[in-house]
XYZ file of C-alpha atoms in Angstrom:
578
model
C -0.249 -13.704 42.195
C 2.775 -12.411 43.199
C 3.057 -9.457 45.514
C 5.935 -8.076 43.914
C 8.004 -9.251 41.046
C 11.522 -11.172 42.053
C 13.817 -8.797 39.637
C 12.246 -5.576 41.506
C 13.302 -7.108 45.219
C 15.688 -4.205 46.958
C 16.364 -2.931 49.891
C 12.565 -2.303 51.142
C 12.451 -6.104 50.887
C 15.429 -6.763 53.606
C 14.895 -8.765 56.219
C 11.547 -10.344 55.044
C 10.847 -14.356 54.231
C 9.854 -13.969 50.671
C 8.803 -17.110 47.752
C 10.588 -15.948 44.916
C 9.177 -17.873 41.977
C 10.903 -17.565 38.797
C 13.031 -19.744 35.743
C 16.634 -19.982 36.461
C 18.958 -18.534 34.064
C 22.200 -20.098 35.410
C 23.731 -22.201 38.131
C 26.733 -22.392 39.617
C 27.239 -25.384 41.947
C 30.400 -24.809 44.002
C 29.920 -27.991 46.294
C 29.109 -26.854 49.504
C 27.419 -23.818 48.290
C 25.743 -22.313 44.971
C 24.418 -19.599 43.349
C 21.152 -19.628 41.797
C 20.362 -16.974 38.627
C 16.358 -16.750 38.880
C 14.388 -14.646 36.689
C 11.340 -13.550 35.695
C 9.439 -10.484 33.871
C 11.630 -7.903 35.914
C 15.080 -9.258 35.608
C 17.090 -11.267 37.882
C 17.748 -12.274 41.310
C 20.800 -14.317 43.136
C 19.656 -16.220 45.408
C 22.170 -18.025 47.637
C 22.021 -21.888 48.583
C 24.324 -22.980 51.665
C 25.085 -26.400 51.838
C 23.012 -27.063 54.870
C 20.096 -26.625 53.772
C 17.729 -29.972 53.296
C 17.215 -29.121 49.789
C 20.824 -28.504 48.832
C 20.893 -31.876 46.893
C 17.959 -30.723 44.884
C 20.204 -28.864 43.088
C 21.592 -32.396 41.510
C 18.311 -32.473 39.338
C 18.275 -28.330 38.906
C 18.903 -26.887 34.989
C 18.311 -23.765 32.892
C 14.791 -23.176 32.170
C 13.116 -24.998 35.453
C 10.899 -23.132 36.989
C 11.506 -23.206 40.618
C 10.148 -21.472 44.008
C 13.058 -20.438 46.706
C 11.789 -19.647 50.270
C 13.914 -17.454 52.266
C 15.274 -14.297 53.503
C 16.042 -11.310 51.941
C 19.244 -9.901 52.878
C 21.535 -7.513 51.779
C 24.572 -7.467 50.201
C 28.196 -6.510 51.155
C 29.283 -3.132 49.043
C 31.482 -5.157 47.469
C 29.139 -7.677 46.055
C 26.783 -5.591 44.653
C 25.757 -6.054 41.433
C 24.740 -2.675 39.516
C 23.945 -4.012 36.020
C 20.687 -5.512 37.604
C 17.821 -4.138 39.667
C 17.682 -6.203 42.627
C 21.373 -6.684 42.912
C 21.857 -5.048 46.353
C 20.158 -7.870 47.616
C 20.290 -11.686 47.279
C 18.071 -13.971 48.797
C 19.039 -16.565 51.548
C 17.211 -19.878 50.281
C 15.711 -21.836 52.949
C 13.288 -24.688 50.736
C 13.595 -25.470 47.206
C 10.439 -26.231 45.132
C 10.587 -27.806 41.667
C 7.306 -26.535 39.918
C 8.137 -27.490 36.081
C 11.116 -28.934 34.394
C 12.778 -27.734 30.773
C 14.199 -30.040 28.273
C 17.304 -29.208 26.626
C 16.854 -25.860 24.770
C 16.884 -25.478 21.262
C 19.073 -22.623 21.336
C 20.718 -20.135 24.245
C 18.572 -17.527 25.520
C 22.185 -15.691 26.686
C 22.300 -11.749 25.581
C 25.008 -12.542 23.443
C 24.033 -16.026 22.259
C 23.346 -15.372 18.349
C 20.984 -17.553 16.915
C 19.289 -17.460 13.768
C 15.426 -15.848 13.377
C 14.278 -18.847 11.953
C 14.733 -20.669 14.782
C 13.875 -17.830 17.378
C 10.951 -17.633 15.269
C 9.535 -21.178 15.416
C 10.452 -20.920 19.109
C 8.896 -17.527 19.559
C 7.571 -18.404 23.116
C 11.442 -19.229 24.482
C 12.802 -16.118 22.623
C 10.455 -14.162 24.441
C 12.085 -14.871 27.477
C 15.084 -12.808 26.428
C 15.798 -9.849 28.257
C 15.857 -7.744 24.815
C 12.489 -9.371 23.703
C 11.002 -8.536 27.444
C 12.163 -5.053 27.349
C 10.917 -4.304 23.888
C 7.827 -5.485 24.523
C 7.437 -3.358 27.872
C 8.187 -0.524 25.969
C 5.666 -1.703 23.273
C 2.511 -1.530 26.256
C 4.436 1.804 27.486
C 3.742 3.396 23.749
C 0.096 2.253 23.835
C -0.748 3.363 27.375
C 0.469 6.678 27.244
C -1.105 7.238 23.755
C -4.752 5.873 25.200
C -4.068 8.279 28.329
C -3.432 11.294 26.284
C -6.748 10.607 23.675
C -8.450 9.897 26.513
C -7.643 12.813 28.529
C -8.399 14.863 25.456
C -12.407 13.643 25.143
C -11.677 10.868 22.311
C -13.733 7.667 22.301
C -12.101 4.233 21.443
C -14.096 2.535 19.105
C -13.612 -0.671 17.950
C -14.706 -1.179 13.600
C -15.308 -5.040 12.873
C -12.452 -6.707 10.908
C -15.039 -8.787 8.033
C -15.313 -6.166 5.679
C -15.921 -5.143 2.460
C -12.794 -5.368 -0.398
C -12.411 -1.812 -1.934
C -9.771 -0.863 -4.983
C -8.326 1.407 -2.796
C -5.137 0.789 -1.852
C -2.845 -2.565 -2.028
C -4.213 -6.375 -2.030
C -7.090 -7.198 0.529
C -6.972 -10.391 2.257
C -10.314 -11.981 1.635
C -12.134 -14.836 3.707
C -14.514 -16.422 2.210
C -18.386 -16.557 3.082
C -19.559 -19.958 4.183
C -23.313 -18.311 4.022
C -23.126 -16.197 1.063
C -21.797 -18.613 -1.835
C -19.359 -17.099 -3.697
C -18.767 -13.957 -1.708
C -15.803 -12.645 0.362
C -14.992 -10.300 3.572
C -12.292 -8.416 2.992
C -10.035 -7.713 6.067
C -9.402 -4.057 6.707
C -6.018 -2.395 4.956
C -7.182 0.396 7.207
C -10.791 1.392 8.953
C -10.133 4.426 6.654
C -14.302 4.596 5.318
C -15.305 3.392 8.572
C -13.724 6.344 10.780
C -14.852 8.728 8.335
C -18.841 7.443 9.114
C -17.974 7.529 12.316
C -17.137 11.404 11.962
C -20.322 11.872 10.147
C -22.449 9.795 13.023
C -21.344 12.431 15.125
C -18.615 11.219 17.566
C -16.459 13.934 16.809
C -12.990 12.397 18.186
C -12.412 8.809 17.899
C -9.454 6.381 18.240
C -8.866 2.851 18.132
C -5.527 0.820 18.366
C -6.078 -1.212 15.456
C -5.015 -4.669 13.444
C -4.697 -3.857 9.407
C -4.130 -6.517 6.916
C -1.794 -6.159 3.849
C -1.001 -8.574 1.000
C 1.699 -6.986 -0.091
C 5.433 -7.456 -0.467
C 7.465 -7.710 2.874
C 10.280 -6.004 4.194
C 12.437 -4.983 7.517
C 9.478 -2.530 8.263
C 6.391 -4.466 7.460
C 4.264 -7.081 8.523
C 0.913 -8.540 6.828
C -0.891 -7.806 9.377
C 0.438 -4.613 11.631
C -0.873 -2.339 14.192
C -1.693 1.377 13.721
C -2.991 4.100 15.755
C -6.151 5.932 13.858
C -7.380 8.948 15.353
C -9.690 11.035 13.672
C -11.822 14.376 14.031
C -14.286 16.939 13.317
C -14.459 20.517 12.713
C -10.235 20.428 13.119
C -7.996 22.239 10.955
C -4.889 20.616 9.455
C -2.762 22.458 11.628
C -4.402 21.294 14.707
C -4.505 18.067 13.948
C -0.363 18.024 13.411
C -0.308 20.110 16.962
C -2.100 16.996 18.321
C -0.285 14.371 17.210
C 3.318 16.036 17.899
C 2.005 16.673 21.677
C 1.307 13.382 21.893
C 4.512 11.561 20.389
C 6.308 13.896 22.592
C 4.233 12.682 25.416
C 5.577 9.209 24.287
C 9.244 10.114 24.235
C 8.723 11.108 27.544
C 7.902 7.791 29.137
C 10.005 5.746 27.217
C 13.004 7.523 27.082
C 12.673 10.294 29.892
C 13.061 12.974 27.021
C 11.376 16.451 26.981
C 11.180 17.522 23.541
C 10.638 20.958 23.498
C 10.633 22.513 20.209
C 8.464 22.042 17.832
C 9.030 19.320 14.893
C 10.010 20.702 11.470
C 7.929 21.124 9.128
C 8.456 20.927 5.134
C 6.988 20.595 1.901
C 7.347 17.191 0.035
C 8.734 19.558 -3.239
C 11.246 20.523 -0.287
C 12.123 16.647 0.930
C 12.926 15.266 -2.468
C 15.249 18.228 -3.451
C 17.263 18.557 -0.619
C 17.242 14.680 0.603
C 16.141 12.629 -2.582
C 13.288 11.115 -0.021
C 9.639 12.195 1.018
C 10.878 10.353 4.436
C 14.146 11.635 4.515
C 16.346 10.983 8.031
C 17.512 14.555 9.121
C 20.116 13.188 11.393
C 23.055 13.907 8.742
C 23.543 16.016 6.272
C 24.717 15.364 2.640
C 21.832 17.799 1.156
C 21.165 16.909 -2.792
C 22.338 19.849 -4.738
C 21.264 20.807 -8.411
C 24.140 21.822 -10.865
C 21.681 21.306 -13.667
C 21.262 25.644 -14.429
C 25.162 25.692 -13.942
C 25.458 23.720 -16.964
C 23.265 25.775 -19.180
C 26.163 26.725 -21.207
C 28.760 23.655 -21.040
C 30.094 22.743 -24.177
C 30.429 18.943 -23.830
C 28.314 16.167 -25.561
C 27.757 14.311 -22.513
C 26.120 17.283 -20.713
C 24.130 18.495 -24.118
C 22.632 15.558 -24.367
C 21.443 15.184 -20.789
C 20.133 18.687 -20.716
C 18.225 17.653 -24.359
C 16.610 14.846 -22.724
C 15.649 16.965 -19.394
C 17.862 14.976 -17.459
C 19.181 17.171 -14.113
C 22.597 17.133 -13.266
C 22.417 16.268 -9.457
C 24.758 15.048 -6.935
C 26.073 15.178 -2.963
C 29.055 16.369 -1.578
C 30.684 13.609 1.160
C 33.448 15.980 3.529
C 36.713 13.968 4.234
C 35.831 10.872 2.069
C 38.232 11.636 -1.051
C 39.916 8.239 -0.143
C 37.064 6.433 1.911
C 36.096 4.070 -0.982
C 37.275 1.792 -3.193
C 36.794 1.556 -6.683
C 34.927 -1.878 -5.832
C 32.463 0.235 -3.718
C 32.396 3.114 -6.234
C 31.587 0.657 -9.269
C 28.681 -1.093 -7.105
C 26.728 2.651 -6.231
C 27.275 3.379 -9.941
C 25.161 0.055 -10.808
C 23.104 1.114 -7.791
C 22.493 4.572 -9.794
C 21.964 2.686 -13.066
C 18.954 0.164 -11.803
C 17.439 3.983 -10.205
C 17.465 5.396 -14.189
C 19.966 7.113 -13.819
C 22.337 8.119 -17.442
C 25.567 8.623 -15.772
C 27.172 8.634 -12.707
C 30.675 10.168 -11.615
C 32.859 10.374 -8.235
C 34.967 13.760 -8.133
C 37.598 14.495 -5.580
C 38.727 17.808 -4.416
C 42.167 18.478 -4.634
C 44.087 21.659 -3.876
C 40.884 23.616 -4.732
C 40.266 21.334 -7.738
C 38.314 18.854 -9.214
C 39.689 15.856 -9.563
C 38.616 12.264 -11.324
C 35.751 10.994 -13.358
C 34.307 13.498 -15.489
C 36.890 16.488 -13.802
C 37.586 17.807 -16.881
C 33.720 18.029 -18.391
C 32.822 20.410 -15.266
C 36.273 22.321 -16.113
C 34.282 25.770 -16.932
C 31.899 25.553 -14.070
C 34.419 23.803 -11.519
C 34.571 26.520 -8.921
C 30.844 27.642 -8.862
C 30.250 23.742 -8.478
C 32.501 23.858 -5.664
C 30.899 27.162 -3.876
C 27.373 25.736 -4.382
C 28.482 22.386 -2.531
C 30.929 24.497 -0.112
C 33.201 21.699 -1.119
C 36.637 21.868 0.190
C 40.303 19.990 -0.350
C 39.627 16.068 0.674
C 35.642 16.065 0.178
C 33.938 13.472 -2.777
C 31.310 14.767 -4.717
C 29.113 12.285 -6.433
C 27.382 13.170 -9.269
C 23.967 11.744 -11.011
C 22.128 12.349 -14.335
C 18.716 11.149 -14.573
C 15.138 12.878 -15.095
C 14.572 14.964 -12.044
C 12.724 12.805 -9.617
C 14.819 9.575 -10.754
C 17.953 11.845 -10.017
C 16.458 12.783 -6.722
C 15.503 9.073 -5.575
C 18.945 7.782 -6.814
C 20.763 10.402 -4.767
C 18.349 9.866 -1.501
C 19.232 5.948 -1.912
C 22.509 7.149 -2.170
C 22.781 9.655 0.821
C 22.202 6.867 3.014
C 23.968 4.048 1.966
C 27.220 6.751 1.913
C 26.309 7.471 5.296
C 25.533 3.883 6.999
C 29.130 3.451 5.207
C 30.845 6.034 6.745
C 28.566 5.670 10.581
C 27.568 9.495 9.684
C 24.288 8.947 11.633
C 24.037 8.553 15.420
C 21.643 6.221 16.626
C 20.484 7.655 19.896
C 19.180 10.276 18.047
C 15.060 11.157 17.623
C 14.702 13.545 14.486
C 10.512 14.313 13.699
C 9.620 15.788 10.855
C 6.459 17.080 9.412
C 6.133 16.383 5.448
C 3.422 18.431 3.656
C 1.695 19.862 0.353
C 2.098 16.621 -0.823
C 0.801 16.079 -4.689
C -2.808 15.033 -4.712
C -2.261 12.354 -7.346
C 0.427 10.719 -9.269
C 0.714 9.194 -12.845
C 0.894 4.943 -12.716
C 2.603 4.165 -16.333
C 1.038 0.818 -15.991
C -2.037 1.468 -15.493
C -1.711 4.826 -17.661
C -3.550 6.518 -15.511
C -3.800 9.098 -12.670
C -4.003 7.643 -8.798
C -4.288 9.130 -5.315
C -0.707 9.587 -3.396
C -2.375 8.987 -0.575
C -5.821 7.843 -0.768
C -8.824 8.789 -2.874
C -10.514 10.689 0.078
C -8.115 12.969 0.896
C -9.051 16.862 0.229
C -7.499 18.842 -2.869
C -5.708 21.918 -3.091
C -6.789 23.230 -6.446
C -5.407 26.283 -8.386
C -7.487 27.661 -11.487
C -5.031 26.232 -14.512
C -3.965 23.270 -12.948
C -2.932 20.046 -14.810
C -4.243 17.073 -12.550
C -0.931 16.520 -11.812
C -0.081 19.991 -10.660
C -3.295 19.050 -8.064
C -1.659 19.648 -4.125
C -3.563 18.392 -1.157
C -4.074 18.714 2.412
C -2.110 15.528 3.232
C 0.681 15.447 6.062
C 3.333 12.577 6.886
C 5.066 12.217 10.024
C 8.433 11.325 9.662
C 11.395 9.648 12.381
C 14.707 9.026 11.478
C 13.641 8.364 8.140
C 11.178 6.142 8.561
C 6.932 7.352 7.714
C 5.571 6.231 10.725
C 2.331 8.313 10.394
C 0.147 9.900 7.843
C -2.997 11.604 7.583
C -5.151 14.236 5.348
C -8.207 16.430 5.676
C -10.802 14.192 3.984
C -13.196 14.923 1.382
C -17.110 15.387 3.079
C -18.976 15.915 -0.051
C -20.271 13.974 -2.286
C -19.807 15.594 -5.400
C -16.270 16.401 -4.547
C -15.954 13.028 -3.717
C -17.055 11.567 -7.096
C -14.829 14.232 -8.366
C -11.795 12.674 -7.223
C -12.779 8.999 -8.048
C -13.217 10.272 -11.602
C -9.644 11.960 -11.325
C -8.711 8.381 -10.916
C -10.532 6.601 -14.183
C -13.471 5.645 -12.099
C -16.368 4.631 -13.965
C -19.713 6.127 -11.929
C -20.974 2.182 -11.858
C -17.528 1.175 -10.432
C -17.735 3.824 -7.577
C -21.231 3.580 -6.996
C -20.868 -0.304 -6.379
C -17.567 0.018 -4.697
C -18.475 3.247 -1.982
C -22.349 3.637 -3.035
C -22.912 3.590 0.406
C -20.210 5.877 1.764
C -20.992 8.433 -0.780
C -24.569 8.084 0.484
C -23.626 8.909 3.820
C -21.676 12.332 2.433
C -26.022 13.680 1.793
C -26.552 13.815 5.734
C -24.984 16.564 7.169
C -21.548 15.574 7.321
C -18.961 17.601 9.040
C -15.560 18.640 8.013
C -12.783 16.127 9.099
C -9.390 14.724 9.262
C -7.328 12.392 10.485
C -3.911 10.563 11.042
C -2.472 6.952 11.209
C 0.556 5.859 13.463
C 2.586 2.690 12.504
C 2.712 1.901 15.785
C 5.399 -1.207 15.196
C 7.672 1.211 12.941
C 7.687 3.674 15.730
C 8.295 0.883 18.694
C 11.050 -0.433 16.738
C 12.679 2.998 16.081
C 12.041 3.655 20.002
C 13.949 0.313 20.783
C 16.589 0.976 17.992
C 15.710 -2.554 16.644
C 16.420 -2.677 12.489
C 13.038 -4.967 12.276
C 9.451 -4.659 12.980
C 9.429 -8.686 14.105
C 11.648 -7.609 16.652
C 9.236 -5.593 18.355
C 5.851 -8.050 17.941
C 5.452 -10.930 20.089
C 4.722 -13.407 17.076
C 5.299 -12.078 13.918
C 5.494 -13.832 10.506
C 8.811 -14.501 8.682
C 10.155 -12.445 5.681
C 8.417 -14.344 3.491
C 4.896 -13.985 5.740
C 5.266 -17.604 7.217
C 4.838 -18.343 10.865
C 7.275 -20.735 11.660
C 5.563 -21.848 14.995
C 2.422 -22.523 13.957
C 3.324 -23.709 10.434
C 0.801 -21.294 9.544
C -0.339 -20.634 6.859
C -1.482 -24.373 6.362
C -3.757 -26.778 4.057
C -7.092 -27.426 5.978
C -9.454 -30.447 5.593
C -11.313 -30.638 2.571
C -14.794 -30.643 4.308
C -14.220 -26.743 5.193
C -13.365 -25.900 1.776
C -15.891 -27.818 0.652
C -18.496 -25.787 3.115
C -16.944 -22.582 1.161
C -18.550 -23.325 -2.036
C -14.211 -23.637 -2.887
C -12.089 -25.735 -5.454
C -8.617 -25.841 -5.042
C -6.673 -26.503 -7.767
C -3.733 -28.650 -8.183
């Protein structure tokens, strides 16, 4: 084992004989001397080969990739010759032997900074890519985010508990993967979505804190942010109010920006309602580091005489829209006509793109606002050379059209500054929300979380004690107080079109578990691969996992997933059809 890694060599190392082992990431041969680039988990190292050395002419046989061992000195260098942009680069070491100890082929691609290669490649190569500086550091950051997370759940009495990964498929959330029993014939495991059930029994078996660093399992669709299987951090407790949980969890992610970026956050994370986040940024995840707040001209048009505004009022359509300063001439008509059909597969009726000119409006649809121009432009503090764009769609269609919209006009425009770490806390959240396709009511977050209910209430009116923590307008956590009785627990599933024979065969024995004593609880889920990525400022969650599946949930390096030999499928009791 080594004694210290070759990257971290400095000046406490001059003067020694050290065996720097390591893969070399260039060469430069000048003939009589050379310069070797070594590397390993760390960074880099020169080492320096003089021509008289035995094993100069080793250096013949020498490429990227070997992995070598260089005996020598440690020396340091001239002021001149130092090399700031790497750790060790005061010092250089003098090589005195040579050691092959593996050769590389030819790569497949270039592991240079700067080299651009395509994922699929990097992907079925995974192992090279690693090798990358970028891949190194991410994933050193990665173990940073876990460490200080275990040290600060530790430090406050939690107990890391590991819940088995065979389970049983529930209807609660989105598609299980399920394994099938070899032993039971015609049977399935399910693998966990979430140890959601099972850190709730924990609670009521009397453990009180509990956390656990855990793999999930999703079948659903795929995108920049998810994986099918992912890594969160559960945490859950008794006898803990909502607002103590949030305290918790905010101490601790600014215990994490701490290590990994050296930043003390010091004032407390914002905290709004969700009715809040979709009026004022169209999103219930809405990135705070810009502005363009959504504003509602719908009671300014109360009285407007034209056709196109009676009818949208008639249909309780909102009139909607965002106010972009300077950009009166910062798109095209190309770029205006593709956010319309942006705005048109959201729902929404209409969309229009207003300038302001000498205190005016000016453009699509100027002339319809005519009567209400100047309150329009007090209540968007618009001034001469700001765009207003306008929507008209049902309220939360408007709001989700104009949050899409927010963000694609500011990623346009580089409005948002990516060293920037905005939390937010998002809560009340609605208890349940309507699925058209299933005509019927479902949980927003999950069917255990705790109600908030007000005597008159429609079901949909229902709030709850559910809480989202937001960054840069991503959800990389969210958590409730949970439901720990059992009639208020078949309650909700009935909420949700649950027949009693459904739940009782589904959670029979959870809602069993709800008649012994259980305590009051809550908890919260971290994303941890959403927040690593946002902490390296990588646009992808595969950029931050050492071997993630492809976009389409394919692992290109193991060919996975893959046919298998009849005789197991066979020994499932399976029949695959053709």
């Amino acid at each position: 084992m080594k004694e210290i890694f070759i990257g971290n060599y400095g000046l406490e190392q001059v003067g020694q004989t050290m065996t720097a082992q390591g893969w070399v990431a260039n060469i430069r041969n000048h003939g009589k001397l050379a310069f070797i680039e070594l590397r390993d988990r760390e960074g880099l190292l020169q080492v320096f080969v003089g021509g008289e050395i035995e094993d100069f002419a080793k250096l013949e046989e020498i490429g990227k990739e070997d992995l070598i061992a260089v005996t020598g000195q440690v020396v340091q260098r001239e002021e001149r010759f130092v090399n700031k942009a790497i750790k060790s680069g005061q010092v250089e070491l003098r090589a005195e032997k040579i050691e092959v100890i593996a050769s590389s082929k030819a790569l497949p691609f270039e592991l240079d900074q700067h080299a651009h290669t395509g994922e699929d490649l990097r992907q079925k190569y995974r192992y090279l890519d690693l090798r990358r500086e970028k891949m190194t550091h991410n994933l050193k950051l990665r173990h940073q985010v876990t460490s200080t997370i275990r040290e600060y759940l530790n430090g406050l009495d939690f107990l890391e508990v590991e819940t088995p990964y065979l389970t049983k498929s529930t209807p609660e959330g989105a598609r299980d993967f399920l394994v099938p029993s070899r032993v039971y014939k015609n049977q399935f495991y399910a693998l966990p979505q979430s140890p959601q059930m099972l850190k709730q029994l924990l609670m009521g078996a009397g453990l009180e804190r509990y956390y656990q660093i855990v793999r999930c399992f999703r079948d659903e669709d795929l995108r920049g942010d998810r994986q099918p299987e992912f890594t969160q951090v559960d945490l859950e407790l008794s006898f803990a109010s909502e607002e103590e949980i949030r305290a918790l969890v905010e101490a601790m992610l600014k215990a994490v920006v701490k290590t990994t970026h050296g930043l003390e956050l010091t004032e407390a994370f914002p905290t709004i309602s969700y009715e809040e986040a979709m009026s004022r940024f169209g999103s219930d995840k809405p990135d705070t580091r810009f502005g363009l707040e959504l504003k509602s001209l719908t009671d300014l048009c109360q009285s407007n005489e034209s056709l196109l505004i009676k009818k949208a009022l008639d249909n309780q359509e909102e009139v909607m829209g965002i106010c972009v300063p300077d950009a009166a001439s910062a798109f095209s008509k190309k770029q205006l006509s593709h956010y319309y059909q942006e705005m048109k597969e959201f729902g929404c009726s209409r969309f229009a793109s207003l300038k302001v000119e000498n205190g005016q409006l000016v453009g699509d649809l100027a002339s319809t606002f005519e009567a209400e121009s100047q309150e329009l432009l007090t209540r968007f503090e618009a001034k001469d050379g700001d765009l207003i764009l306008l929507v008209m769609a049902k309220k939360h269609r408007a709001q989700e059209a104009l949050g899409h919209l927010r963000l694609e006009v500011a990623k346009a425009l580089d409005l948002i500054d990516p060293s920037l770490l905005h939390f937010l806390w998002v809560v009340d959240w609605p208890l349940l929300e309507w699925n058209e396709d299933q005509n019927r009511y479902q949980a927003m977050h999950h069917p255990f979380t705790q109600g908030i209910f007000e005597e008159g209430q429609e079901p949909g009116q229902f709030r709850s004690h559910a809480y989202d923590i937001v960054l840069n307008g991503y959800e990389i956590g969210g958590g409730s107080l949970r439901i720990h009785d059992r009639k208020a627990q078949e309650a909700m599933f009935e909420l949700l079109g649950m027949s009693r024979e459904d739940y009782e065969r589904d959670f029979g024995f959870f809602l069993e578990a709800l008649e012994y004593g259980f305590p009051p609880h809550g908890g919260l889920a971290l994303g941890l691969d959403r927040l690593v990525m946002i902490l390296t400022g990588e646009q992808n969650i595969r950029q931050v996992i050492a071997f993630p599946k492809n976009g389409t949930g394919f692992d290109p390096m193991l060919e996975s997933p893959s046919l298998v030999d009849q005789r197991q499928v066979k020994e499932l009791h399976l029949e695959l059809k053709k």
